[in-house]
PDB file of C-alpha atoms in Angstrom:
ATOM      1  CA  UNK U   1       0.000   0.000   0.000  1.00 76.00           C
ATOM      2  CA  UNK U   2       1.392   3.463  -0.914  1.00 81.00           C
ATOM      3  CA  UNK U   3       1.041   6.819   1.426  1.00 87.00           C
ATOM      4  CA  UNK U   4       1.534  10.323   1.127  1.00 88.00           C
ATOM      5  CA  UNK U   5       5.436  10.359   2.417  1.00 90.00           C
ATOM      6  CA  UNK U   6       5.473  13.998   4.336  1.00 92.00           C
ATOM      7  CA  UNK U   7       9.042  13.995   3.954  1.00 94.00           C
ATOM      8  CA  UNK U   8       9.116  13.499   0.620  1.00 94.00           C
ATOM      9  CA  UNK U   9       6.887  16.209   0.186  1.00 95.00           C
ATOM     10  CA  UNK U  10       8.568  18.587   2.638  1.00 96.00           C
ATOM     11  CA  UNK U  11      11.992  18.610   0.598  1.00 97.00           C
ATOM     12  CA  UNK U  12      10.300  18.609  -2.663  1.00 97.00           C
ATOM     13  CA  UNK U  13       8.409  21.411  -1.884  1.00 97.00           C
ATOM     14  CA  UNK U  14      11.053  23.369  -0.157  1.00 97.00           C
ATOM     15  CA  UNK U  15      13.668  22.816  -2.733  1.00 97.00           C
ATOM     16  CA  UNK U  16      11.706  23.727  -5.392  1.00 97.00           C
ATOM     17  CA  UNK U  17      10.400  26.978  -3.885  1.00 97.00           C
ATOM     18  CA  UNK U  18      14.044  27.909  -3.394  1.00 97.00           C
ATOM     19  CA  UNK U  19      15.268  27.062  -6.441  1.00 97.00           C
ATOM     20  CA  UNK U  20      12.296  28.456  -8.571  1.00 97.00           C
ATOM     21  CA  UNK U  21      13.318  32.000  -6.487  1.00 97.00           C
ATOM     22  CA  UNK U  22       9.458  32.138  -4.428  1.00 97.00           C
ATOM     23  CA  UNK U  23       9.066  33.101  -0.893  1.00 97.00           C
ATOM     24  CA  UNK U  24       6.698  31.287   1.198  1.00 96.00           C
ATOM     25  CA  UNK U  25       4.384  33.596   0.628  1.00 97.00           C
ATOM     26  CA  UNK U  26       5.229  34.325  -3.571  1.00 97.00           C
ATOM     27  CA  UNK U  27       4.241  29.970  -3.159  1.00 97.00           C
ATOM     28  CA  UNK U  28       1.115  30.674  -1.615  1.00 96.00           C
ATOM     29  CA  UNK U  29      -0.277  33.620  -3.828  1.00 97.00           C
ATOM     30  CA  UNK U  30       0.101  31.065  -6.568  1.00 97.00           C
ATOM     31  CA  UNK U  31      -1.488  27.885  -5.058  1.00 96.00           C
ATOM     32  CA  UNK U  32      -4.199  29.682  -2.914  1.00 96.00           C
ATOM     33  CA  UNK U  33      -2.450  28.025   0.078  1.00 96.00           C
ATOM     34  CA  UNK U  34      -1.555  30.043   2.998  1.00 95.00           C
ATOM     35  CA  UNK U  35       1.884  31.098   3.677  1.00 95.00           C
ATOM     36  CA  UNK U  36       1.897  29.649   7.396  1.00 95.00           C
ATOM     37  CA  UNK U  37       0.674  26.441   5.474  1.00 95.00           C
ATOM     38  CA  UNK U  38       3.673  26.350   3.102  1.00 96.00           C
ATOM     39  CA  UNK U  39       5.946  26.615   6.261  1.00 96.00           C
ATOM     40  CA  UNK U  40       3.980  23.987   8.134  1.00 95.00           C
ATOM     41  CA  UNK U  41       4.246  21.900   4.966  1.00 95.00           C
ATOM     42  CA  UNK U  42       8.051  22.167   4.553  1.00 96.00           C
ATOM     43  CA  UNK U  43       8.341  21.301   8.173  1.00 95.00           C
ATOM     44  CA  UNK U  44       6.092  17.888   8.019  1.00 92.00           C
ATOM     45  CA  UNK U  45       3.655  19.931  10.438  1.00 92.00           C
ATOM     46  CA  UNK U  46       0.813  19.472   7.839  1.00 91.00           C
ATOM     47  CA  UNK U  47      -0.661  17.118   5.244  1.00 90.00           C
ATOM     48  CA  UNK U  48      -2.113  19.334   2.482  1.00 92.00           C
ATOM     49  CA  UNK U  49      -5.573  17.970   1.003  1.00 90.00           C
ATOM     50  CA  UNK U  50      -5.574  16.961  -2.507  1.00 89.00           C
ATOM     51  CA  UNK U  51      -6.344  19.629  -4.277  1.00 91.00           C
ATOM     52  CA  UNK U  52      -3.443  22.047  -2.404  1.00 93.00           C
ATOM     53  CA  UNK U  53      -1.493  18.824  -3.397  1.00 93.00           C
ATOM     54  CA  UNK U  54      -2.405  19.227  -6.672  1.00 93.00           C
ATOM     55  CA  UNK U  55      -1.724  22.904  -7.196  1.00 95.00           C
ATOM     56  CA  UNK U  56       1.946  22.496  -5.475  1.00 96.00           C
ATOM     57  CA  UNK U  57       2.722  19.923  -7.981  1.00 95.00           C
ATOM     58  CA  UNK U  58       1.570  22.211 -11.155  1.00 95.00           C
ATOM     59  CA  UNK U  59       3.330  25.287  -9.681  1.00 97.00           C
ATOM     60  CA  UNK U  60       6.365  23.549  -8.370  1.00 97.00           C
ATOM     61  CA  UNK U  61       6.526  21.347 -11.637  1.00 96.00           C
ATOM     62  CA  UNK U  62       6.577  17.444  -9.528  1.00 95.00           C
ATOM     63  CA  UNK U  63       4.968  14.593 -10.173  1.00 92.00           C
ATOM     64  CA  UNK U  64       2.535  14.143  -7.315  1.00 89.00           C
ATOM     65  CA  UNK U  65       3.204  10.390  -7.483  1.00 89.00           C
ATOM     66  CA  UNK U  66       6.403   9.979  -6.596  1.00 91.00           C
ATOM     67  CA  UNK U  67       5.574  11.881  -3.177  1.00 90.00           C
ATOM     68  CA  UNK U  68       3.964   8.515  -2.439  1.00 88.00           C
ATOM     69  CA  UNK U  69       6.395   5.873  -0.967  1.00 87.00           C
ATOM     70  CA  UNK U  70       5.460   1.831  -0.163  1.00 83.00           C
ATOM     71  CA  UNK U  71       4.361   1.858   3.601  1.00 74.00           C
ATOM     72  CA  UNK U  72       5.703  -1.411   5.398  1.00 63.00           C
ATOM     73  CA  UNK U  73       3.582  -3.447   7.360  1.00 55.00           C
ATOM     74  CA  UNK U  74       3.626  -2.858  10.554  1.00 53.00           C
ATOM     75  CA  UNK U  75       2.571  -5.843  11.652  1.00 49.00           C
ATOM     76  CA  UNK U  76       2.304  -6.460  15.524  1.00 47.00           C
ATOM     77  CA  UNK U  77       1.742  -9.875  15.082  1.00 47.00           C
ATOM     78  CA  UNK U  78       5.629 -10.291  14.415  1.00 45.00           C
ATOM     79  CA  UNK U  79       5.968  -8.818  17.804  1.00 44.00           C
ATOM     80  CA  UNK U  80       3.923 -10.855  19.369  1.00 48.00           C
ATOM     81  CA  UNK U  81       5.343 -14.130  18.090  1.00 48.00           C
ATOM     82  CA  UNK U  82       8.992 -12.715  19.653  1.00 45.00           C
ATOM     83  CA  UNK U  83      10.428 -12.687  16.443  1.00 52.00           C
ATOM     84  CA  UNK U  84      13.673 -10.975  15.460  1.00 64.00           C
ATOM     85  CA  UNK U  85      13.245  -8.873  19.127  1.00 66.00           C
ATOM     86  CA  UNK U  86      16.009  -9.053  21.022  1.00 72.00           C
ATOM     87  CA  UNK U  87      16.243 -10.684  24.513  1.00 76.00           C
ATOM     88  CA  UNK U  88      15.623  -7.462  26.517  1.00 78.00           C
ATOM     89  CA  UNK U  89      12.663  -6.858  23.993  1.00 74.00           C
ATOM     90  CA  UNK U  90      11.362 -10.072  24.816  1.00 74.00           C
ATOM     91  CA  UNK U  91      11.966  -9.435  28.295  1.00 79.00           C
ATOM     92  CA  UNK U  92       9.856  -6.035  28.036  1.00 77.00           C
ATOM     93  CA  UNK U  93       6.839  -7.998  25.908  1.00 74.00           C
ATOM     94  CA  UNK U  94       6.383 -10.690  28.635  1.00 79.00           C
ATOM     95  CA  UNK U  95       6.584  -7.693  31.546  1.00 79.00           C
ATOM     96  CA  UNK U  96       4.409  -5.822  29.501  1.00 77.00           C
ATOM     97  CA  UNK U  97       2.141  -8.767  29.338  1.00 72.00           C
ATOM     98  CA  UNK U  98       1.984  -9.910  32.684  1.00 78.00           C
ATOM     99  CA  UNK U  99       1.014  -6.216  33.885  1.00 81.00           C
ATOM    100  CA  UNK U 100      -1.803  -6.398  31.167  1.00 79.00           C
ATOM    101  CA  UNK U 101      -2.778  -9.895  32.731  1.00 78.00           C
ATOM    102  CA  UNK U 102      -2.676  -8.535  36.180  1.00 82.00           C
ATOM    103  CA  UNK U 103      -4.645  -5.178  35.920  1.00 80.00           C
ATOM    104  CA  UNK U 104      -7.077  -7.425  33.859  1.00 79.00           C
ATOM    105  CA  UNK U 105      -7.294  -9.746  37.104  1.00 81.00           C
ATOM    106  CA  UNK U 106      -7.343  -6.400  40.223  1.00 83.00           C
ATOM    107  CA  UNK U 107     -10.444  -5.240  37.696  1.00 81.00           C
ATOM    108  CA  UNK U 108     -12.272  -8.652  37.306  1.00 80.00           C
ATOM    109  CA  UNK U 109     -11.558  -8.667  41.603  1.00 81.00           C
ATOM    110  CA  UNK U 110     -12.597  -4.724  42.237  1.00 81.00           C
ATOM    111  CA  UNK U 111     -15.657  -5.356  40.353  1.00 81.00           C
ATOM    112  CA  UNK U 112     -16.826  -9.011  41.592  1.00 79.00           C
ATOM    113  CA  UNK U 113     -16.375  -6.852  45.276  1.00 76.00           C
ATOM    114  CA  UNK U 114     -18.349  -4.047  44.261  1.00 78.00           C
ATOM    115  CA  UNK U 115     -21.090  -6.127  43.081  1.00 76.00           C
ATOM    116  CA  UNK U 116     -20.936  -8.185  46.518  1.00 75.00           C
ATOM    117  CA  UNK U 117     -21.394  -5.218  48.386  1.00 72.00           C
ATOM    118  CA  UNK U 118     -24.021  -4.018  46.182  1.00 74.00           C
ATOM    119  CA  UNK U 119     -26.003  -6.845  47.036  1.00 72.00           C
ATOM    120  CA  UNK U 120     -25.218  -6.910  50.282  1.00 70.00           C
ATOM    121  CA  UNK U 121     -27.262  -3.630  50.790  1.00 63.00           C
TER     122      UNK U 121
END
């Protein structure tokens, strides 16, 4: 699956500007997008919708498809099955896991209480 790389678009955007001569705010008299923006932008502070992606690329002269890169799957599955972690990352899993299990256990407790005293009233 492909997505919008921000980084990508932050140097492609702020090299171009510079090169092409424009000022942040020269950029955004000719895209309709707000100076501030173009800053934000250039400093991976904002995703521009499509159509401000669309007039960057006809101003700035890029092809809006190469800002998109191959996202890898972060899959936590891997994690879970321990693989290529090392031993101190396993380590932090299984702590990690046995707090889970035992917060999971002081609710099951606090609430079995609660509903004893409940019905004790």
């Amino acid at each position: 699956m492909k997505t919008l790389s921000s980084k990508k678009l932050a140097e492609t955007v702020k090299n171009l500007r510079e090169s092409k001569g424009y000022t942040k705010e020269e950029l955004g008299n000719l895209t309709n997008i707000n100076r501030i923006m173009i800053g934000r932008i250039e400093r991976e502070d904002f995703i521009p919708s499509i159509v401000q992606l669309e007039a960057l690329s006809n101003v700035l002269g890029f092809d809006l498809t190469e800002m998109f890169v191959e996202k890898e799957n972060e899959d936590s599955f891997v994690a879970l099955r321990s693989e290529s972690l090392s031993d101190s990352e396993k380590e932090g899993v299984e702590k990690l896991f046995a707090m889970m299990l035992s917060l999971r256990q002081q609710i099951k407790l606090r609430r079995s209480f609660e509903n004893e005293k409940n019905h004790a009233k």
